[in-house]
mmCIF file of N, CA and C in Angstrom:
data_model
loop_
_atom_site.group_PDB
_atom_site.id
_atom_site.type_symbol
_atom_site.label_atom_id
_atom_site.label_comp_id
_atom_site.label_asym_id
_atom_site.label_seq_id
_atom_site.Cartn_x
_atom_site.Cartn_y
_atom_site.Cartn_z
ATOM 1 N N UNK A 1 0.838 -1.187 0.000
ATOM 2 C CA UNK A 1 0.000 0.000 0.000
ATOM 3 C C UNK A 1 0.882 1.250 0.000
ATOM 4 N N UNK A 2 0.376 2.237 -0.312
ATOM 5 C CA UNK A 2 0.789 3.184 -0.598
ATOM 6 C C UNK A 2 0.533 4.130 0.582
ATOM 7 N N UNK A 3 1.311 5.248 0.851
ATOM 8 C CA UNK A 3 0.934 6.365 1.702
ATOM 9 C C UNK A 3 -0.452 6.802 1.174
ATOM 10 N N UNK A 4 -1.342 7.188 2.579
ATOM 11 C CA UNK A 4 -2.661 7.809 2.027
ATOM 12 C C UNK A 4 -3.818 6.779 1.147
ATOM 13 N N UNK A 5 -3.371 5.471 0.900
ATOM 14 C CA UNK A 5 -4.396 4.283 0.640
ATOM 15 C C UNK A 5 -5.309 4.332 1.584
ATOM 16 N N UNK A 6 -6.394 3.461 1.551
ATOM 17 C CA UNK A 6 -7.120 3.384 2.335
ATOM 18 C C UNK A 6 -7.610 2.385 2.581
ATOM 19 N N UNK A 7 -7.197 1.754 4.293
ATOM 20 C CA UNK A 7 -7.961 0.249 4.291
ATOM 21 C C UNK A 7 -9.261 0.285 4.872
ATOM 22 N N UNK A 8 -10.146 -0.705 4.426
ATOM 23 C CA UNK A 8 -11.030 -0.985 4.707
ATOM 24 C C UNK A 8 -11.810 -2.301 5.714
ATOM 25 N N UNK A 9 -12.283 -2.086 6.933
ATOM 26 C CA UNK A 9 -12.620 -3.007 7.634
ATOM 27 C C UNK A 9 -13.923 -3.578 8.111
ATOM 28 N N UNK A 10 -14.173 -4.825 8.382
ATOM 29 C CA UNK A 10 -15.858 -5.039 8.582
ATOM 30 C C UNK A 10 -16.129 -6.345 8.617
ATOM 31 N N UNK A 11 -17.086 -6.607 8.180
ATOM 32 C CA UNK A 11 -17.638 -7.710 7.883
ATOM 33 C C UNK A 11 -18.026 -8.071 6.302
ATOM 34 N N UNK A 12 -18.214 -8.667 5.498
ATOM 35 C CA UNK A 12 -18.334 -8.883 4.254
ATOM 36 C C UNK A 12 -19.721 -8.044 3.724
ATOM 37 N N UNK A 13 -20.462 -8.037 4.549
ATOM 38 C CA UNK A 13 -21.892 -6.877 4.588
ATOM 39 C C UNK A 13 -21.397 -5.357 4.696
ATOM 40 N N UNK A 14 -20.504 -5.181 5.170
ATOM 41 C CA UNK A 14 -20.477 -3.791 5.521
ATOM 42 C C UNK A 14 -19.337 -3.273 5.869
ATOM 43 N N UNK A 15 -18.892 -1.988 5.745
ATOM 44 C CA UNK A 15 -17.814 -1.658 6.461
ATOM 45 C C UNK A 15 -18.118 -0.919 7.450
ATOM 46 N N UNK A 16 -17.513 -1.352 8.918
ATOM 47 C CA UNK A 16 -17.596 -0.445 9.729
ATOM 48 C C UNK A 16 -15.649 0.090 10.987
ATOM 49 N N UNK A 17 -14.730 0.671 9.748
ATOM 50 C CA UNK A 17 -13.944 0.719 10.135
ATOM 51 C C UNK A 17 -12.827 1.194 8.606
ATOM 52 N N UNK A 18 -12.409 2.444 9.088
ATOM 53 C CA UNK A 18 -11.522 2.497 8.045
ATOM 54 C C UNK A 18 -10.082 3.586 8.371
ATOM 55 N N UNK A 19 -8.998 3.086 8.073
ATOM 56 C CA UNK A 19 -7.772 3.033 8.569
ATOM 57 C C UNK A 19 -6.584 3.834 6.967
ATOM 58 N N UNK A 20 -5.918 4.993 7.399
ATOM 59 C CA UNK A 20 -5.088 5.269 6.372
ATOM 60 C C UNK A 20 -3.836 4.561 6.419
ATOM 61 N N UNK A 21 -3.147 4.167 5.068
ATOM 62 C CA UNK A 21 -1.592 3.940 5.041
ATOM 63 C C UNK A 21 -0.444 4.973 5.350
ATOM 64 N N UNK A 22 0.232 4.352 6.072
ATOM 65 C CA UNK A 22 1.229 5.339 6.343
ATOM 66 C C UNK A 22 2.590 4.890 5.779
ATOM 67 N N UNK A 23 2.619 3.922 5.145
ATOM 68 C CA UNK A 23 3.139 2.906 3.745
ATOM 69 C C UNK A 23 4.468 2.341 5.591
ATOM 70 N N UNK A 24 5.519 2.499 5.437
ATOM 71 C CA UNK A 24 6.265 1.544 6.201
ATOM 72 C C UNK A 24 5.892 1.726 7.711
ATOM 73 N N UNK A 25 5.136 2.912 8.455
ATOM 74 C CA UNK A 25 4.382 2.860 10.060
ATOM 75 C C UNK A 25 3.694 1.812 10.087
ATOM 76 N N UNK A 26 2.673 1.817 9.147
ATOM 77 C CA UNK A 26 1.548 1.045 8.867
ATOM 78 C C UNK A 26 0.137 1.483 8.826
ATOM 79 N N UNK A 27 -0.609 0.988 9.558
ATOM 80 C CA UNK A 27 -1.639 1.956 9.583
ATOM 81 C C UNK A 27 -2.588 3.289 10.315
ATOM 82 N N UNK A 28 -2.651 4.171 9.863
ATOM 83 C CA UNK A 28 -2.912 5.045 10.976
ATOM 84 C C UNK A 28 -4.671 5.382 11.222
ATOM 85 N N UNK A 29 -5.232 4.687 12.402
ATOM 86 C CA UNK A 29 -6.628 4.873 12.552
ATOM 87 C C UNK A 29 -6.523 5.468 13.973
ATOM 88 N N UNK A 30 -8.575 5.393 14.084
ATOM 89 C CA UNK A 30 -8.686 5.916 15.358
ATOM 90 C C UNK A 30 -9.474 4.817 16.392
ATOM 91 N N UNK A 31 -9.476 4.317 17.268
ATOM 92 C CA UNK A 31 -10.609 2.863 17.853
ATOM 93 C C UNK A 31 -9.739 2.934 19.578
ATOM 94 N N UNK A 32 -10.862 4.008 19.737
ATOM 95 C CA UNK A 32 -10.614 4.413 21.293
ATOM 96 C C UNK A 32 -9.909 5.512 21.299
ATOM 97 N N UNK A 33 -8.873 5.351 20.513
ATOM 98 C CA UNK A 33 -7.570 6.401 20.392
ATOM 99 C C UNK A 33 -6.598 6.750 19.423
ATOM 100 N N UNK A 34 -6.183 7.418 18.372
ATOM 101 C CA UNK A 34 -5.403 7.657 16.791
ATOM 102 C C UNK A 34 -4.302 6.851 17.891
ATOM 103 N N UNK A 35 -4.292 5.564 16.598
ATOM 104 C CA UNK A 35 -2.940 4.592 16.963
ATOM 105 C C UNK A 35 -1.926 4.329 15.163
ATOM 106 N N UNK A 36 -1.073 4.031 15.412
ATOM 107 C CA UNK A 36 -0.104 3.530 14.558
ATOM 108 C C UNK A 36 -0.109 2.317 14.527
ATOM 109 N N UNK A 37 -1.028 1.215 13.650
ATOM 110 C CA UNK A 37 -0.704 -0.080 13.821
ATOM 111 C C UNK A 37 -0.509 -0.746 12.637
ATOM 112 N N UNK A 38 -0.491 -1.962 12.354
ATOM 113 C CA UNK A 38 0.147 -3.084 11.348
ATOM 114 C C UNK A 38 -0.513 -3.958 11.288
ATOM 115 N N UNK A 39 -0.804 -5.035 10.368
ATOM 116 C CA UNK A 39 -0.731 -6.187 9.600
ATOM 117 C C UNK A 39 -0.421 -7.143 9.933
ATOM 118 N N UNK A 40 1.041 -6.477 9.986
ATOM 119 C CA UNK A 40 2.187 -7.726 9.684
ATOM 120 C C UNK A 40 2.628 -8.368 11.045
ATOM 121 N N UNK A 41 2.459 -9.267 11.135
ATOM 122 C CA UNK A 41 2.224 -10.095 12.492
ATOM 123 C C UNK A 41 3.640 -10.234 13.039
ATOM 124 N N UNK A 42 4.660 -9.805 12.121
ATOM 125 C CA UNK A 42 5.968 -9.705 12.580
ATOM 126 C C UNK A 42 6.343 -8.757 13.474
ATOM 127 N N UNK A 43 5.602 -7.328 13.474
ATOM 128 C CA UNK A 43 5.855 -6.237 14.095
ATOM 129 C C UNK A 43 5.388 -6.031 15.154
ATOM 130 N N UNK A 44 5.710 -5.283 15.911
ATOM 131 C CA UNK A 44 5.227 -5.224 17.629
ATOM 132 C C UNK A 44 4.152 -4.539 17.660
ATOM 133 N N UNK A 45 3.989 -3.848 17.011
ATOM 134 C CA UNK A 45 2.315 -2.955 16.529
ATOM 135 C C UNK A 45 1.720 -3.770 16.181
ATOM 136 N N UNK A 46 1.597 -4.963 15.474
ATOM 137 C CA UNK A 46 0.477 -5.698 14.993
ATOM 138 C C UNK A 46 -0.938 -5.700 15.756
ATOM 139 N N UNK A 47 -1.782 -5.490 14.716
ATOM 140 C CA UNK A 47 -3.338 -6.020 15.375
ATOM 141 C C UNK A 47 -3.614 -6.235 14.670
ATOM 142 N N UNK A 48 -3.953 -7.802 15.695
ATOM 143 C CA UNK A 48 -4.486 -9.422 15.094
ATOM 144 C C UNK A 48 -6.008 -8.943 14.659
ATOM 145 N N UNK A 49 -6.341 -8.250 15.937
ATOM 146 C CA UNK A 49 -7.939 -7.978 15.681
ATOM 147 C C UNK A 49 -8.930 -6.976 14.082
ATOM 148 N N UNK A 50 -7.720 -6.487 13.745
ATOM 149 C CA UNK A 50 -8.060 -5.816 12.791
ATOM 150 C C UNK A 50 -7.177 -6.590 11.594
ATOM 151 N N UNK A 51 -6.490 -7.596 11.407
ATOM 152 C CA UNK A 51 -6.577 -8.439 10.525
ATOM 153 C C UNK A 51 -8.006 -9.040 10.626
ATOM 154 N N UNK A 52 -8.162 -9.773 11.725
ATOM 155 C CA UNK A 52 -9.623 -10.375 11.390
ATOM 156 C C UNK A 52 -10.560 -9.879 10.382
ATOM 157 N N UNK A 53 -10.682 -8.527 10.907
ATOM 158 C CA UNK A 53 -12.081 -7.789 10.054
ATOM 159 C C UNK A 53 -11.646 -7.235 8.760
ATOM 160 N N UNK A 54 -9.775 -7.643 8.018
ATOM 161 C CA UNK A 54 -9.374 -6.661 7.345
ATOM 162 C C UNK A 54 -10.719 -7.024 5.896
ATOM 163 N N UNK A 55 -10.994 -6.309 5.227
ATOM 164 C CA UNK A 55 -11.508 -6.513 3.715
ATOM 165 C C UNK A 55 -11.043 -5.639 2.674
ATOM 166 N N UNK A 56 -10.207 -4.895 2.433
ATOM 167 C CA UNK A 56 -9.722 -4.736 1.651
ATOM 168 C C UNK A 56 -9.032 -2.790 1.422
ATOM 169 N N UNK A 57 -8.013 -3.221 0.480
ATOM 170 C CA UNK A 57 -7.038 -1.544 0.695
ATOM 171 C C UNK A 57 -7.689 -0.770 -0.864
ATOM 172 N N UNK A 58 -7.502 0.058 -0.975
ATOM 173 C CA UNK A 58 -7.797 0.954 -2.340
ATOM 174 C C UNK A 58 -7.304 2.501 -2.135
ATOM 175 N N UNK A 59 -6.288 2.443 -3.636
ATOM 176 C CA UNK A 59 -6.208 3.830 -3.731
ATOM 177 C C UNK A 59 -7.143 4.812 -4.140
ATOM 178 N N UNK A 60 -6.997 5.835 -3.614
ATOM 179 C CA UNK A 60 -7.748 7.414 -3.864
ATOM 180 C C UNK A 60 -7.095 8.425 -4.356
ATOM 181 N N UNK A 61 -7.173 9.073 -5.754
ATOM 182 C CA UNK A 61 -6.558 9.571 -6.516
ATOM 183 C C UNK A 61 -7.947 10.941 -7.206
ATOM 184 N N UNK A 62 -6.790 11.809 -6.377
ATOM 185 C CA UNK A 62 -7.631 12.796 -7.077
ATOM 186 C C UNK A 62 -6.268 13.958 -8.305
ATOM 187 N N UNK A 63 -7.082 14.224 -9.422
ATOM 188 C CA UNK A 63 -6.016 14.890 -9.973
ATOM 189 C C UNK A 63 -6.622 16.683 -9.985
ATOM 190 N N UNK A 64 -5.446 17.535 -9.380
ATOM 191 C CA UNK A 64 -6.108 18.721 -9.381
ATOM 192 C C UNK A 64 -5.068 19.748 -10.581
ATOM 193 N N UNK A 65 -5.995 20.307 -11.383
ATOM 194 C CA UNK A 65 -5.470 21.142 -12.402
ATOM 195 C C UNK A 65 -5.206 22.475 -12.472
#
């Protein structure tokens, strides 16, 4: 992912959770409190819990002229 991607979290019905890339921090959301967390189960930030619900990343591209 890219800086400024955007992940998306939930259940397959719905999203209720969404988290920016901060491309090598990882991800930067808010759930209780704006945290810095990860994925990658290697890192000490990891949350398992938001792998669970992950469904999917997408870029957002706006072009201004």
């Amino acid at each position: 992912a890219e800086p400024g991607d955007l992940h998306f979290f939930g259940t397959k019905d719905r999203v209720t959770h969404v988290g920016f890339s901060t491309k090598a921090a990882g991800i930067l959301h808010a759930q209780g409190s704006v945290k810095i967390e990860t994925l990658d189960s290697s890192k000490t930030n990891f949350n398992n819990g938001l792998l669970d619900i992950y469904l999917s990343t997408h870029s957002i591209r706006r072009i201004f002229k």
